[in-house]
PDB file of N, CA and C in Angstrom:
ATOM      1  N   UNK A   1     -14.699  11.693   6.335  1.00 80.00           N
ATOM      2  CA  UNK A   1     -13.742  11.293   5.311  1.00 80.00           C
ATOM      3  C   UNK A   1     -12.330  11.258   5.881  1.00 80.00           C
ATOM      4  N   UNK A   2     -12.230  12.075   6.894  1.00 90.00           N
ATOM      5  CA  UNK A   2     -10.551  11.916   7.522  1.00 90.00           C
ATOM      6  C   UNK A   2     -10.257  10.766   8.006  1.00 90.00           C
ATOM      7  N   UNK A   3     -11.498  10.686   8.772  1.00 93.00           N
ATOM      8  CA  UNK A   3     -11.049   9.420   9.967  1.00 93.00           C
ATOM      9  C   UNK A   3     -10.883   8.208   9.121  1.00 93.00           C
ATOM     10  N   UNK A   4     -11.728   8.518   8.133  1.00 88.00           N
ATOM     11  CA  UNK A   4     -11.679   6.759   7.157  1.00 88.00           C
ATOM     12  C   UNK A   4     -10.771   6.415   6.315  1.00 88.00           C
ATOM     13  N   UNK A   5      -9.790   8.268   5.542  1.00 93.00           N
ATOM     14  CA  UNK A   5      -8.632   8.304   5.454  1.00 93.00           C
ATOM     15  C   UNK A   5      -7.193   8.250   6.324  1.00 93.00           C
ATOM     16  N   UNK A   6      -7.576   8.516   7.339  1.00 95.00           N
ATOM     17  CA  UNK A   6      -6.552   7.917   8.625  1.00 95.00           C
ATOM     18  C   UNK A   6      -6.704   6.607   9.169  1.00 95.00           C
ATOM     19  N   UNK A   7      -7.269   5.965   9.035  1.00 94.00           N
ATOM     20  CA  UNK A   7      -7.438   4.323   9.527  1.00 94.00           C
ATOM     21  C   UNK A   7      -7.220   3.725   8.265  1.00 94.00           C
ATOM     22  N   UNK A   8      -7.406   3.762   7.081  1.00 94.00           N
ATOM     23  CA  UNK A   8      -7.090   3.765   5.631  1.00 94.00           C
ATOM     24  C   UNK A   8      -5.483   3.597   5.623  1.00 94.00           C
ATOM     25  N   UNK A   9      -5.199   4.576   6.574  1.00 96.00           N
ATOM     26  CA  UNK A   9      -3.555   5.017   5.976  1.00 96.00           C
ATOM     27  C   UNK A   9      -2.650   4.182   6.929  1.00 96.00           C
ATOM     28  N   UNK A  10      -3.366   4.273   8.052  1.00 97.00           N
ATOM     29  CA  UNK A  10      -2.723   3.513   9.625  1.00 97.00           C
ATOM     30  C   UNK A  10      -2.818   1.632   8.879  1.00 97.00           C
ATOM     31  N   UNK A  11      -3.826   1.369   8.738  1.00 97.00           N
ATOM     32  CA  UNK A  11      -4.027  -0.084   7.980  1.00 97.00           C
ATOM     33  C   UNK A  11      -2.683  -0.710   7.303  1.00 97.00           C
ATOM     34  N   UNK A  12      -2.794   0.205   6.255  1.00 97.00           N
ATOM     35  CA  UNK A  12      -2.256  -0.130   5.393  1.00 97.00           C
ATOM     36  C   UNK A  12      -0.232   0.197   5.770  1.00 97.00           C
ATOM     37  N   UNK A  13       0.210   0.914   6.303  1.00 98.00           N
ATOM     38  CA  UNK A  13       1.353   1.121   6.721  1.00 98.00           C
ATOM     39  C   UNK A  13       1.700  -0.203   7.827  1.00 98.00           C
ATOM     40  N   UNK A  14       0.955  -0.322   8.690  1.00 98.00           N
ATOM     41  CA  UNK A  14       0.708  -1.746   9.476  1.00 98.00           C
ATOM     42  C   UNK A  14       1.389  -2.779   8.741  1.00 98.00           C
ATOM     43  N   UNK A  15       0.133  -3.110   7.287  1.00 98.00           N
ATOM     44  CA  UNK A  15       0.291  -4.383   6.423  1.00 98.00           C
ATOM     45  C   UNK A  15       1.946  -4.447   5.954  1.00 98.00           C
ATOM     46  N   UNK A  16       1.665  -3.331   5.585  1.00 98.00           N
ATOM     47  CA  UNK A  16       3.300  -3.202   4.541  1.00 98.00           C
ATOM     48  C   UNK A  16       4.490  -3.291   5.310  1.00 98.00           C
ATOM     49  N   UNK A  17       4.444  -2.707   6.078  1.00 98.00           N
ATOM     50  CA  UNK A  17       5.742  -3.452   7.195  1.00 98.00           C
ATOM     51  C   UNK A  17       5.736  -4.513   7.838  1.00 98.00           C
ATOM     52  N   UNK A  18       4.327  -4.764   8.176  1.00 98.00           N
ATOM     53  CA  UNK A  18       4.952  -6.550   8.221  1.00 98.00           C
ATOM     54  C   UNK A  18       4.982  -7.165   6.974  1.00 98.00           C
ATOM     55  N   UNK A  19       4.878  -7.006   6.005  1.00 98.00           N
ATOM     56  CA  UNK A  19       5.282  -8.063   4.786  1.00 98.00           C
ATOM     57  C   UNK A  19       6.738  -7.894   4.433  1.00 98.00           C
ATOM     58  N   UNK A  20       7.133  -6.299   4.882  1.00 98.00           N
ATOM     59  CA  UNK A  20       8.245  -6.436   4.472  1.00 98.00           C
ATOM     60  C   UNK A  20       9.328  -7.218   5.470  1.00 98.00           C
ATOM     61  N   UNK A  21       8.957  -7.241   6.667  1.00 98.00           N
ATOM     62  CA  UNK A  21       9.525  -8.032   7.947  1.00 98.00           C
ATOM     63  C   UNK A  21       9.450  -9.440   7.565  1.00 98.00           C
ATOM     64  N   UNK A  22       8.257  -9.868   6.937  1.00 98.00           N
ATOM     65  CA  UNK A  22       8.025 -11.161   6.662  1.00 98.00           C
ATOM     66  C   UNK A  22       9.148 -11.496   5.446  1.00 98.00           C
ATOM     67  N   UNK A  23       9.235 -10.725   4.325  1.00 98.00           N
ATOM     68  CA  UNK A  23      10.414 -10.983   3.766  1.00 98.00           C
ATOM     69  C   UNK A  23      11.355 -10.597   4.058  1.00 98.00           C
ATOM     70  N   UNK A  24      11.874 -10.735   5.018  1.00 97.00           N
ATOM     71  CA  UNK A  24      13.122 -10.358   5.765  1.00 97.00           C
ATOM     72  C   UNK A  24      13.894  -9.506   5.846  1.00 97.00           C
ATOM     73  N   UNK A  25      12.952  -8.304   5.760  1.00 98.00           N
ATOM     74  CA  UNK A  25      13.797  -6.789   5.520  1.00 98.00           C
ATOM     75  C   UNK A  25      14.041  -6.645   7.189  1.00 98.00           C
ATOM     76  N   UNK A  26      15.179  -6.209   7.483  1.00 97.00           N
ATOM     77  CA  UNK A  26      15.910  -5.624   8.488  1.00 97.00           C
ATOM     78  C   UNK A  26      16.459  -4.398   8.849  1.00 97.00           C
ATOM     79  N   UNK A  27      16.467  -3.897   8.124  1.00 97.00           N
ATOM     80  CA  UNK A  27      17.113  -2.300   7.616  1.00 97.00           C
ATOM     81  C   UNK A  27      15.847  -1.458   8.179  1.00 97.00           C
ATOM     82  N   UNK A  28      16.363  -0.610   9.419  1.00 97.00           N
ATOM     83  CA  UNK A  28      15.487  -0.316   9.913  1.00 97.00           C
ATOM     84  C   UNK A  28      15.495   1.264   9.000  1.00 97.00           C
ATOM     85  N   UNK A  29      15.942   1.821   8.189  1.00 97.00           N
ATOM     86  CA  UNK A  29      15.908   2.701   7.555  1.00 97.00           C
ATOM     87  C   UNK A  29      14.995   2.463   6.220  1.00 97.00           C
ATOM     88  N   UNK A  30      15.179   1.178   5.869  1.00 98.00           N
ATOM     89  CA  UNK A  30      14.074   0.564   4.796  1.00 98.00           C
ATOM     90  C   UNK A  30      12.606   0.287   5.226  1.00 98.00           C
ATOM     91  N   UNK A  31      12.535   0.056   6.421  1.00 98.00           N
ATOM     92  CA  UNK A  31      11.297  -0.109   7.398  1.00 98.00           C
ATOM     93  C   UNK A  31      10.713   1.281   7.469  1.00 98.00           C
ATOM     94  N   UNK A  32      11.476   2.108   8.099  1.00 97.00           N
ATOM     95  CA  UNK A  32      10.802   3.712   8.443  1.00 97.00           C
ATOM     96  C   UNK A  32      10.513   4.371   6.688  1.00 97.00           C
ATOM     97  N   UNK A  33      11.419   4.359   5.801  1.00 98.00           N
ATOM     98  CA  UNK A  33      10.717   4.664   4.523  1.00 98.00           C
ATOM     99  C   UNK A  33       9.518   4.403   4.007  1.00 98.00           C
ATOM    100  N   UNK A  34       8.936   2.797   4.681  1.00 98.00           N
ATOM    101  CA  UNK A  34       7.978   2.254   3.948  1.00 98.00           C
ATOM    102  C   UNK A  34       6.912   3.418   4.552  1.00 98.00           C
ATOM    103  N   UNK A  35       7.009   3.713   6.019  1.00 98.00           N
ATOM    104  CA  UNK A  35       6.249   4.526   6.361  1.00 98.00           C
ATOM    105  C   UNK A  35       5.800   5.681   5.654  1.00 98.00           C
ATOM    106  N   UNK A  36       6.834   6.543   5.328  1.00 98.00           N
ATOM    107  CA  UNK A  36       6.912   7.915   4.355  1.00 98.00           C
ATOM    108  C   UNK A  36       6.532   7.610   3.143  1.00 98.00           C
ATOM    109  N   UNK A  37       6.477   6.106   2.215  1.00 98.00           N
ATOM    110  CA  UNK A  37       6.498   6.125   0.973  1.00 98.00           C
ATOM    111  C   UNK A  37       4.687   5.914   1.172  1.00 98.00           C
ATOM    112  N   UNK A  38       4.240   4.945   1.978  1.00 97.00           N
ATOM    113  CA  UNK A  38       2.893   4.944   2.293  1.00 97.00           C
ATOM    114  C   UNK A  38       1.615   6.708   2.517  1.00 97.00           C
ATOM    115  N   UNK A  39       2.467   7.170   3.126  1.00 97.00           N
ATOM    116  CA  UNK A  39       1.928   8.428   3.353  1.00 97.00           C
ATOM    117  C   UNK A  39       1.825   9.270   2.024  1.00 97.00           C
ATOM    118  N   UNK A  40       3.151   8.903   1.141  1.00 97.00           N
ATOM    119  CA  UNK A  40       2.755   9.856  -0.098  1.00 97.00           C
ATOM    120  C   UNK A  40       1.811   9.299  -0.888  1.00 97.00           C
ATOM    121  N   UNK A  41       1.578   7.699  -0.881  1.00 97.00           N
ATOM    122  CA  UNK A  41       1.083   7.334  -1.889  1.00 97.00           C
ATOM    123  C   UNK A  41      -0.310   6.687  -1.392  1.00 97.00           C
ATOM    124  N   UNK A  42      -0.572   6.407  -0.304  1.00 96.00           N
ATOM    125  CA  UNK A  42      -2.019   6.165   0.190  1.00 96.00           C
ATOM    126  C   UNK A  42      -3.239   7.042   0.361  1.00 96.00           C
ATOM    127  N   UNK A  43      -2.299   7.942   0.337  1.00 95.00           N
ATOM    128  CA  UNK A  43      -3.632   9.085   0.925  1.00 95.00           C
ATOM    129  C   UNK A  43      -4.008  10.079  -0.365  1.00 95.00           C
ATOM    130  N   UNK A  44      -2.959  10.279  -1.285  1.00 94.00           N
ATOM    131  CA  UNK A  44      -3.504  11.075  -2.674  1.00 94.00           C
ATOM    132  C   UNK A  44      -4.219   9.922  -3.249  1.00 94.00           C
ATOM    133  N   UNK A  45      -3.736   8.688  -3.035  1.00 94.00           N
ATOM    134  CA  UNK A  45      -4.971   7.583  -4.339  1.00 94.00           C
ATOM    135  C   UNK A  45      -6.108   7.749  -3.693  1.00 94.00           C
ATOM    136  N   UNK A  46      -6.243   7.015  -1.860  1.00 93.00           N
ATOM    137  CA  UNK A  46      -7.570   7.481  -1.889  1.00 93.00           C
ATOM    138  C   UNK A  46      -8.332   8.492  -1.462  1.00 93.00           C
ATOM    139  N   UNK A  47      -7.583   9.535  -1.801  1.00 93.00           N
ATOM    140  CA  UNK A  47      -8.385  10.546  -1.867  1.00 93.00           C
ATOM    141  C   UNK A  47      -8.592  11.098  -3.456  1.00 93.00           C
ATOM    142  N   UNK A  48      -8.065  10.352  -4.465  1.00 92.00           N
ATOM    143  CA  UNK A  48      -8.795  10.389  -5.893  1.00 92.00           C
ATOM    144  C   UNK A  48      -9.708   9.531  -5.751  1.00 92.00           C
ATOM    145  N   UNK A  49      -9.682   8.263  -5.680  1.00 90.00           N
ATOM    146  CA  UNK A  49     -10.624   7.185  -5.139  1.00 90.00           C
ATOM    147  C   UNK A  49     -12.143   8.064  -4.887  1.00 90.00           C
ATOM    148  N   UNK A  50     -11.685   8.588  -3.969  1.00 89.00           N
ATOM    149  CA  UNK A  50     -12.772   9.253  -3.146  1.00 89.00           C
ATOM    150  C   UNK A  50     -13.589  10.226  -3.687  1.00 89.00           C
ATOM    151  N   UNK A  51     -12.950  10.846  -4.755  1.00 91.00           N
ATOM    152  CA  UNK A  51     -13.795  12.858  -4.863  1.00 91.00           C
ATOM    153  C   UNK A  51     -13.356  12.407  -6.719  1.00 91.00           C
ATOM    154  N   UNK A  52     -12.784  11.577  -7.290  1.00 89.00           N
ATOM    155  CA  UNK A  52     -13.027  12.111  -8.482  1.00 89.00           C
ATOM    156  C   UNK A  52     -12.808  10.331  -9.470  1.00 89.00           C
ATOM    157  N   UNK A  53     -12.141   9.319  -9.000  1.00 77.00           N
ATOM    158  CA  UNK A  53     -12.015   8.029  -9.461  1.00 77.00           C
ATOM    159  C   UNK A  53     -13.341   7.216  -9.232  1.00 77.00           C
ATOM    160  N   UNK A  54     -13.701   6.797 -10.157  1.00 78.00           N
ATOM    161  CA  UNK A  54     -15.166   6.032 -10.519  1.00 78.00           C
ATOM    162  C   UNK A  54     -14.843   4.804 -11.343  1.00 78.00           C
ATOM    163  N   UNK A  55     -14.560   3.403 -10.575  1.00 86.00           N
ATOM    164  CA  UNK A  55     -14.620   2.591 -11.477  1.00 86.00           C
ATOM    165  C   UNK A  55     -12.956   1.963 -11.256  1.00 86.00           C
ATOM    166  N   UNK A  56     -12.922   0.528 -11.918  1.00 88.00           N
ATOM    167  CA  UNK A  56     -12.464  -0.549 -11.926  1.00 88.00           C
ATOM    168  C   UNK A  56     -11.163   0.668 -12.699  1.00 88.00           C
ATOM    169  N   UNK A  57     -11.066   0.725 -13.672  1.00 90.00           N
ATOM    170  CA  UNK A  57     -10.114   1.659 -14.413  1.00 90.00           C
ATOM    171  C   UNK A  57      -9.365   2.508 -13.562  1.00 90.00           C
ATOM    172  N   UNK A  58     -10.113   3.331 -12.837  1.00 90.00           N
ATOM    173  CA  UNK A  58      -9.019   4.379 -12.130  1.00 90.00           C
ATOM    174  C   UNK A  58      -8.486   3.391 -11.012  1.00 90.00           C
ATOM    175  N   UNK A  59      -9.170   2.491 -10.154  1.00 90.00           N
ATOM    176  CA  UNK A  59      -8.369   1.917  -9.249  1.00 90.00           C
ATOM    177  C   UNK A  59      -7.368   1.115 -10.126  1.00 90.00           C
ATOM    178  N   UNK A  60      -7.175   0.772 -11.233  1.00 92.00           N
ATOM    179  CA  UNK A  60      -6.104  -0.205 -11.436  1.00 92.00           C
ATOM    180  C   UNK A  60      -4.832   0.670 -12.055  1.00 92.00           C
ATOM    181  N   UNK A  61      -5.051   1.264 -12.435  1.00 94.00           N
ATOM    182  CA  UNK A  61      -3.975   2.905 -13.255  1.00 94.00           C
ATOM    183  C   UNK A  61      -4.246   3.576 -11.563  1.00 94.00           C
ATOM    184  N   UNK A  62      -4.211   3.953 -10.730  1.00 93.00           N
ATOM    185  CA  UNK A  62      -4.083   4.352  -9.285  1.00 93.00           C
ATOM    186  C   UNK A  62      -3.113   3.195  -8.860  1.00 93.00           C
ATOM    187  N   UNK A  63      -3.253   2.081  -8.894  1.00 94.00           N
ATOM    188  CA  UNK A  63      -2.691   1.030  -8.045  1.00 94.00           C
ATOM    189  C   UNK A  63      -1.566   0.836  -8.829  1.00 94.00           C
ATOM    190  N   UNK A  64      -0.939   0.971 -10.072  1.00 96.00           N
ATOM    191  CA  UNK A  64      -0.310   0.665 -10.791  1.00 96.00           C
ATOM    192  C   UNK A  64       0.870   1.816 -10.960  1.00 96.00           C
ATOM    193  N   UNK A  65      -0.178   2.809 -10.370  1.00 96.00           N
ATOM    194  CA  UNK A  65       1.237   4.315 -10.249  1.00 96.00           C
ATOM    195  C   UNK A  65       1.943   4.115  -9.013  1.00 96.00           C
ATOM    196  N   UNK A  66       0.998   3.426  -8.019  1.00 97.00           N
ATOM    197  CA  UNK A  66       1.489   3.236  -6.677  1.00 97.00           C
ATOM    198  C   UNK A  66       2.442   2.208  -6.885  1.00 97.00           C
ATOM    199  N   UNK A  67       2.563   1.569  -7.241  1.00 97.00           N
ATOM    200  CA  UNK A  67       3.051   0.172  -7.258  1.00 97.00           C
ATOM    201  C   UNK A  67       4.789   0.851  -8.367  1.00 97.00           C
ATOM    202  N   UNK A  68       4.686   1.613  -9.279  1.00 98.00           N
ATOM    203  CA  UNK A  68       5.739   2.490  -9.983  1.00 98.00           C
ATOM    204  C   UNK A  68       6.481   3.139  -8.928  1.00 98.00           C
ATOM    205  N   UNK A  69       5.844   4.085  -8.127  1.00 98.00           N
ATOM    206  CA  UNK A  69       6.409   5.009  -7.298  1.00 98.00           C
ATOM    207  C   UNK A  69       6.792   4.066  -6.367  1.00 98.00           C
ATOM    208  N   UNK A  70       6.043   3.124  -6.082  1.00 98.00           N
ATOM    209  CA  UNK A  70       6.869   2.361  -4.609  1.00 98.00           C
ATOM    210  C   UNK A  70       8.292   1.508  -5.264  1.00 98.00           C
ATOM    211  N   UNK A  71       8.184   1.163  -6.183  1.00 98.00           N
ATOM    212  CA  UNK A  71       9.208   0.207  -6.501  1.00 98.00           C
ATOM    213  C   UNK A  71      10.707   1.049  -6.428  1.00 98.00           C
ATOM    214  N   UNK A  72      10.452   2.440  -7.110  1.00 98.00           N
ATOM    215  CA  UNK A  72      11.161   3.533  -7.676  1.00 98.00           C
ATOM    216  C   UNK A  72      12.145   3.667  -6.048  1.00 98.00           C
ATOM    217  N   UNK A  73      10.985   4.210  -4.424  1.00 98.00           N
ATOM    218  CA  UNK A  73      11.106   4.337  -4.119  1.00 98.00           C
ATOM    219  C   UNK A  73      12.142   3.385  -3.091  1.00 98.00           C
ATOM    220  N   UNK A  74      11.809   2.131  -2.829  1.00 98.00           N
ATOM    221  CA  UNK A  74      12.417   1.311  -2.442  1.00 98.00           C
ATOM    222  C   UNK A  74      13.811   0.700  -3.315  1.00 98.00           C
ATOM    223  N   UNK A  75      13.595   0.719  -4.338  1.00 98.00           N
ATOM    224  CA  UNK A  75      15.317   0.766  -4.952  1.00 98.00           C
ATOM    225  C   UNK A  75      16.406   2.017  -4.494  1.00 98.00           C
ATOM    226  N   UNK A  76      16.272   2.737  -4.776  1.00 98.00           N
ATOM    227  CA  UNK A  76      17.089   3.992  -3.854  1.00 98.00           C
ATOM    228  C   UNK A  76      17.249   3.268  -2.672  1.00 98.00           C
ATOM    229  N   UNK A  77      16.529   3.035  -1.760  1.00 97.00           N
ATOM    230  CA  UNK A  77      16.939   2.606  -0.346  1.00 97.00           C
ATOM    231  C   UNK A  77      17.779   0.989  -0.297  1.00 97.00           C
ATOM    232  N   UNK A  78      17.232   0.151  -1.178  1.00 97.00           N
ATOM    233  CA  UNK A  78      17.770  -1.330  -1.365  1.00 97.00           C
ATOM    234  C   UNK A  78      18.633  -1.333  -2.595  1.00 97.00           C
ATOM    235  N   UNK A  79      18.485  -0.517  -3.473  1.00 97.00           N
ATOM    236  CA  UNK A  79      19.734  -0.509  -4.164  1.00 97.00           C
ATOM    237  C   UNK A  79      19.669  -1.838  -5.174  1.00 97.00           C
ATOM    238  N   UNK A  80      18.843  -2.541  -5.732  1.00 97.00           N
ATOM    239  CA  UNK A  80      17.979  -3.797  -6.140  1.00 97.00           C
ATOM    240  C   UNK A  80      16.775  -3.610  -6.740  1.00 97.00           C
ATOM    241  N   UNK A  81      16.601  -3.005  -7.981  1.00 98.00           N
ATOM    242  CA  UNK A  81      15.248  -2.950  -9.151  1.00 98.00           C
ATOM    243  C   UNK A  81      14.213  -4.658  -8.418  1.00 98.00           C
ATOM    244  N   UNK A  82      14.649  -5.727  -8.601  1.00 98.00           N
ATOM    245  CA  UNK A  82      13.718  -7.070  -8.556  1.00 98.00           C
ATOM    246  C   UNK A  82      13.804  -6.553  -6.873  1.00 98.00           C
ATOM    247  N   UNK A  83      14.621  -6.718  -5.998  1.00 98.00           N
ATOM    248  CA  UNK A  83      14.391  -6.974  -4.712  1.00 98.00           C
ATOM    249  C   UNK A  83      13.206  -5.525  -4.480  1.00 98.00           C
ATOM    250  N   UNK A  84      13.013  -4.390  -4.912  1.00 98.00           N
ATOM    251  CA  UNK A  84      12.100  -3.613  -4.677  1.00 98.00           C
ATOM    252  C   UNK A  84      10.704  -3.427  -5.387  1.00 98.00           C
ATOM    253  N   UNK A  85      11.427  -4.447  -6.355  1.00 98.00           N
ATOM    254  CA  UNK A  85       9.557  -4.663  -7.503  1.00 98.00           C
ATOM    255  C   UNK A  85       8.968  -5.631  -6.188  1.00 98.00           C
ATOM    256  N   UNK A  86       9.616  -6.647  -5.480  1.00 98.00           N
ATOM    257  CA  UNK A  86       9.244  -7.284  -5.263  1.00 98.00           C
ATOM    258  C   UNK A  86       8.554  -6.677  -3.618  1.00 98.00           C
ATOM    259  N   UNK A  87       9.206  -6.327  -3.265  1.00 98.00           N
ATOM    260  CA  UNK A  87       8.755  -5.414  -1.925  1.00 98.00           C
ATOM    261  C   UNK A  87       7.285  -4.858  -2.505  1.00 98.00           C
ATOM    262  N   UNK A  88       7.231  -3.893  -3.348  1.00 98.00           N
ATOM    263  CA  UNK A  88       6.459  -3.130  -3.975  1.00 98.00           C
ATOM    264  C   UNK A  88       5.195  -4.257  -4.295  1.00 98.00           C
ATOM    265  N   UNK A  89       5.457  -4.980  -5.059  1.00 98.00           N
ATOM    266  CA  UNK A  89       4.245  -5.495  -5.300  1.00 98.00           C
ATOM    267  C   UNK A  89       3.798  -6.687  -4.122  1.00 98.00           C
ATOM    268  N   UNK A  90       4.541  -7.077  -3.362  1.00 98.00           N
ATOM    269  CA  UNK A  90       4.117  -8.230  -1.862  1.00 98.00           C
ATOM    270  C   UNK A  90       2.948  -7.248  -1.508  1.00 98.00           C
ATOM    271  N   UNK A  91       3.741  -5.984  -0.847  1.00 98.00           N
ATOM    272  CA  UNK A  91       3.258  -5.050   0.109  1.00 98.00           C
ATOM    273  C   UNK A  91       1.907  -4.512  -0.293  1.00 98.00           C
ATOM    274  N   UNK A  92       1.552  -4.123  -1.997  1.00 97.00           N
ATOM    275  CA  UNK A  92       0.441  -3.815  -2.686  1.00 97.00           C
ATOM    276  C   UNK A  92      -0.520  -4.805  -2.719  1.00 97.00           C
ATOM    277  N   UNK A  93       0.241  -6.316  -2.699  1.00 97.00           N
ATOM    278  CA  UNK A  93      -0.668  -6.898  -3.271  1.00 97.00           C
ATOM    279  C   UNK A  93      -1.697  -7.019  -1.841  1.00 97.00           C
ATOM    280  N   UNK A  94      -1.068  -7.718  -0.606  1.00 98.00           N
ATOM    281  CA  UNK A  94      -1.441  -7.664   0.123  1.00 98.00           C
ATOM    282  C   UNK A  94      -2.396  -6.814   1.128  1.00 98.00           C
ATOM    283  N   UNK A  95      -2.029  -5.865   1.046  1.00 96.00           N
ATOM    284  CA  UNK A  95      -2.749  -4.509   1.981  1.00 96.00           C
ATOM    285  C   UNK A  95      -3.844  -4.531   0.626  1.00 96.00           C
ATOM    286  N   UNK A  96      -4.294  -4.440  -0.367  1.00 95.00           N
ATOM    287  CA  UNK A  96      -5.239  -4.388  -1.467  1.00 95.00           C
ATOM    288  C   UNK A  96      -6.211  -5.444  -0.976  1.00 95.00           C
ATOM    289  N   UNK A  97      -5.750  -6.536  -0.967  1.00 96.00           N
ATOM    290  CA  UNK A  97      -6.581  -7.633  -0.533  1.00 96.00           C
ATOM    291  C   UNK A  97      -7.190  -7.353   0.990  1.00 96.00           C
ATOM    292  N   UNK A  98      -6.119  -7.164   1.562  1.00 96.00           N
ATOM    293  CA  UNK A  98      -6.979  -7.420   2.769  1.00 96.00           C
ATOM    294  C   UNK A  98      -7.852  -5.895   3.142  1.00 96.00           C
ATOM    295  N   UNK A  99      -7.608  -4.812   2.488  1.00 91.00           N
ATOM    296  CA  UNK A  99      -9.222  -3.680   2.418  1.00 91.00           C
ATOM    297  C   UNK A  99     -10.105  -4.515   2.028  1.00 91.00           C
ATOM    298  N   UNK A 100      -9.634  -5.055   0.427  1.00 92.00           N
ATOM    299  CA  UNK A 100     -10.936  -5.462   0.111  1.00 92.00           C
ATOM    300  C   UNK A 100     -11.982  -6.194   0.682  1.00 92.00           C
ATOM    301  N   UNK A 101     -11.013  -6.973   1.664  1.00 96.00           N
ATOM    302  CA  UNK A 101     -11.891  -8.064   2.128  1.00 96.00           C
ATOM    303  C   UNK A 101     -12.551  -7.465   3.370  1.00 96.00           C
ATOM    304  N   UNK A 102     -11.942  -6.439   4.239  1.00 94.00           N
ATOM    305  CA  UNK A 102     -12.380  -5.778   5.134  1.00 94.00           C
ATOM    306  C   UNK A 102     -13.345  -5.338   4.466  1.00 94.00           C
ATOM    307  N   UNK A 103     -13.814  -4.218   3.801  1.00 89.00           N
ATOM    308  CA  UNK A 103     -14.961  -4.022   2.498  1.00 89.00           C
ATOM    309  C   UNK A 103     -16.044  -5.073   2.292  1.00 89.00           C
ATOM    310  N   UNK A 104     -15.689  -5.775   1.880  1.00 95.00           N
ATOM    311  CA  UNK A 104     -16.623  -7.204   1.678  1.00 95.00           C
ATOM    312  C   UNK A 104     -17.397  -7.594   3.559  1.00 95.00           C
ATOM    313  N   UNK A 105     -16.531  -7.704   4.088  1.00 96.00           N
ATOM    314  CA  UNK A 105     -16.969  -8.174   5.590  1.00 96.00           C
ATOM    315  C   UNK A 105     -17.982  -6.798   6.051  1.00 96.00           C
ATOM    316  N   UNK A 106     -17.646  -5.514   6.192  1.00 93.00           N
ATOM    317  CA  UNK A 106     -18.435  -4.288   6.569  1.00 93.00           C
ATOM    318  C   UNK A 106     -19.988  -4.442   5.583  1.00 93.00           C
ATOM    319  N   UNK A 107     -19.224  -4.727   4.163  1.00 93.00           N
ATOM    320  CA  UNK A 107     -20.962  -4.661   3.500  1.00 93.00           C
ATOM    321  C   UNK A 107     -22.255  -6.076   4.084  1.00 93.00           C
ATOM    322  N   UNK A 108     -21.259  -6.928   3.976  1.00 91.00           N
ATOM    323  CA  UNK A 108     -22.156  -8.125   4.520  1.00 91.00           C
ATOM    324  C   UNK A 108     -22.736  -7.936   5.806  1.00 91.00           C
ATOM    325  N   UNK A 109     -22.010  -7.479   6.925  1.00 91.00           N
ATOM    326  CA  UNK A 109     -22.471  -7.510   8.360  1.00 91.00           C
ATOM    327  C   UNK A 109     -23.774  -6.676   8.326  1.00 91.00           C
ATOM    328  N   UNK A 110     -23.804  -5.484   6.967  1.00 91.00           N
ATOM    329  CA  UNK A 110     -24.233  -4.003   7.084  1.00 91.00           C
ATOM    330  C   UNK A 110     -25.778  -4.445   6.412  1.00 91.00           C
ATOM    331  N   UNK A 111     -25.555  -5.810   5.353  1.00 90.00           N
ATOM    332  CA  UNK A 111     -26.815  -6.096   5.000  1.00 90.00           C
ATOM    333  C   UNK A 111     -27.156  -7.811   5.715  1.00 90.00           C
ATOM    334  N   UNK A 112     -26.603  -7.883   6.520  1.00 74.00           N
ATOM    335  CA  UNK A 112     -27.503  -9.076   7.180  1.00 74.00           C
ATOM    336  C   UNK A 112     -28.622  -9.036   7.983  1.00 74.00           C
TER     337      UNK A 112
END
C-alpha cells in the first residue's frame, strides 16, 4: 500500500506542475507549493479511498474537498480566487483522468 501510495503521490505532483507550467505559472514559489499542497491532499484522500471510501460518492465529495482546499490554497500564494479555481481544477481535472486511465490500461493488460 505505500509504494502504490508513493507512486500515487509522485504521479500526480508530476501532472500538476506541469499543468500549472502549461498555464504559465512561473512563480517558482507557486510551483514548490503545488508540491506541499499535493502531499496534504493526495495522500489522506487516497488513503480514505483505500481503508474506508467505497463508491462513486466518496470519490466525488473526496475530489471536491480537494479541489476546495487546493483552490483555498493557491489563492494565498496567487492572490486571485478565478486564477486559483482555475489552477485547482486544470490540475484535478487532469491528474484524475490520467490515473484513471492508467487504471483502465493496468486492468485491461491484467485481463487480456
Amino acid at each position: 500500500m505505500v509504494l502504490w501510495l508513493a507512486a500515487a503521490l509522485v504521479l500526480t505532483i508530476v501532472i500538476e506542475y506541469g499543468v500549472l507550467r502549461l498555464l504559465g505559472e512561473r512563480s517558482r514559489r507557486v510551483l514548490l507549493s503545488s508540491v506541499v499542497v499535493n502531499v496534504l491532499t493526495n495522500v489522506p484522500l487516497n488513503i480514505y479511498l483505500l481503508t474506508v471510501g467505497t463508491g462513486w460518492d466518496s470519490l466525488f465529495l473526496g475530489e471536491l474537498l480537494v479541489l476546495a482546499v487546493e483552490t483555498l490554497w493557491y489563492c494565498y500564494f496567487v492572490g486571485q480566487w478565478i486564477r486559483a479555481l482555475i489552477y485547482s481544477l486544470f490540475c484535478n481535472i487532469v491528474s484524475f483522468m490520467t490515473g484513471a486511465l492508467i487504471q483502465l490500461l493496468v486492468l485491461y493488460f491484467l485481463n487480456a
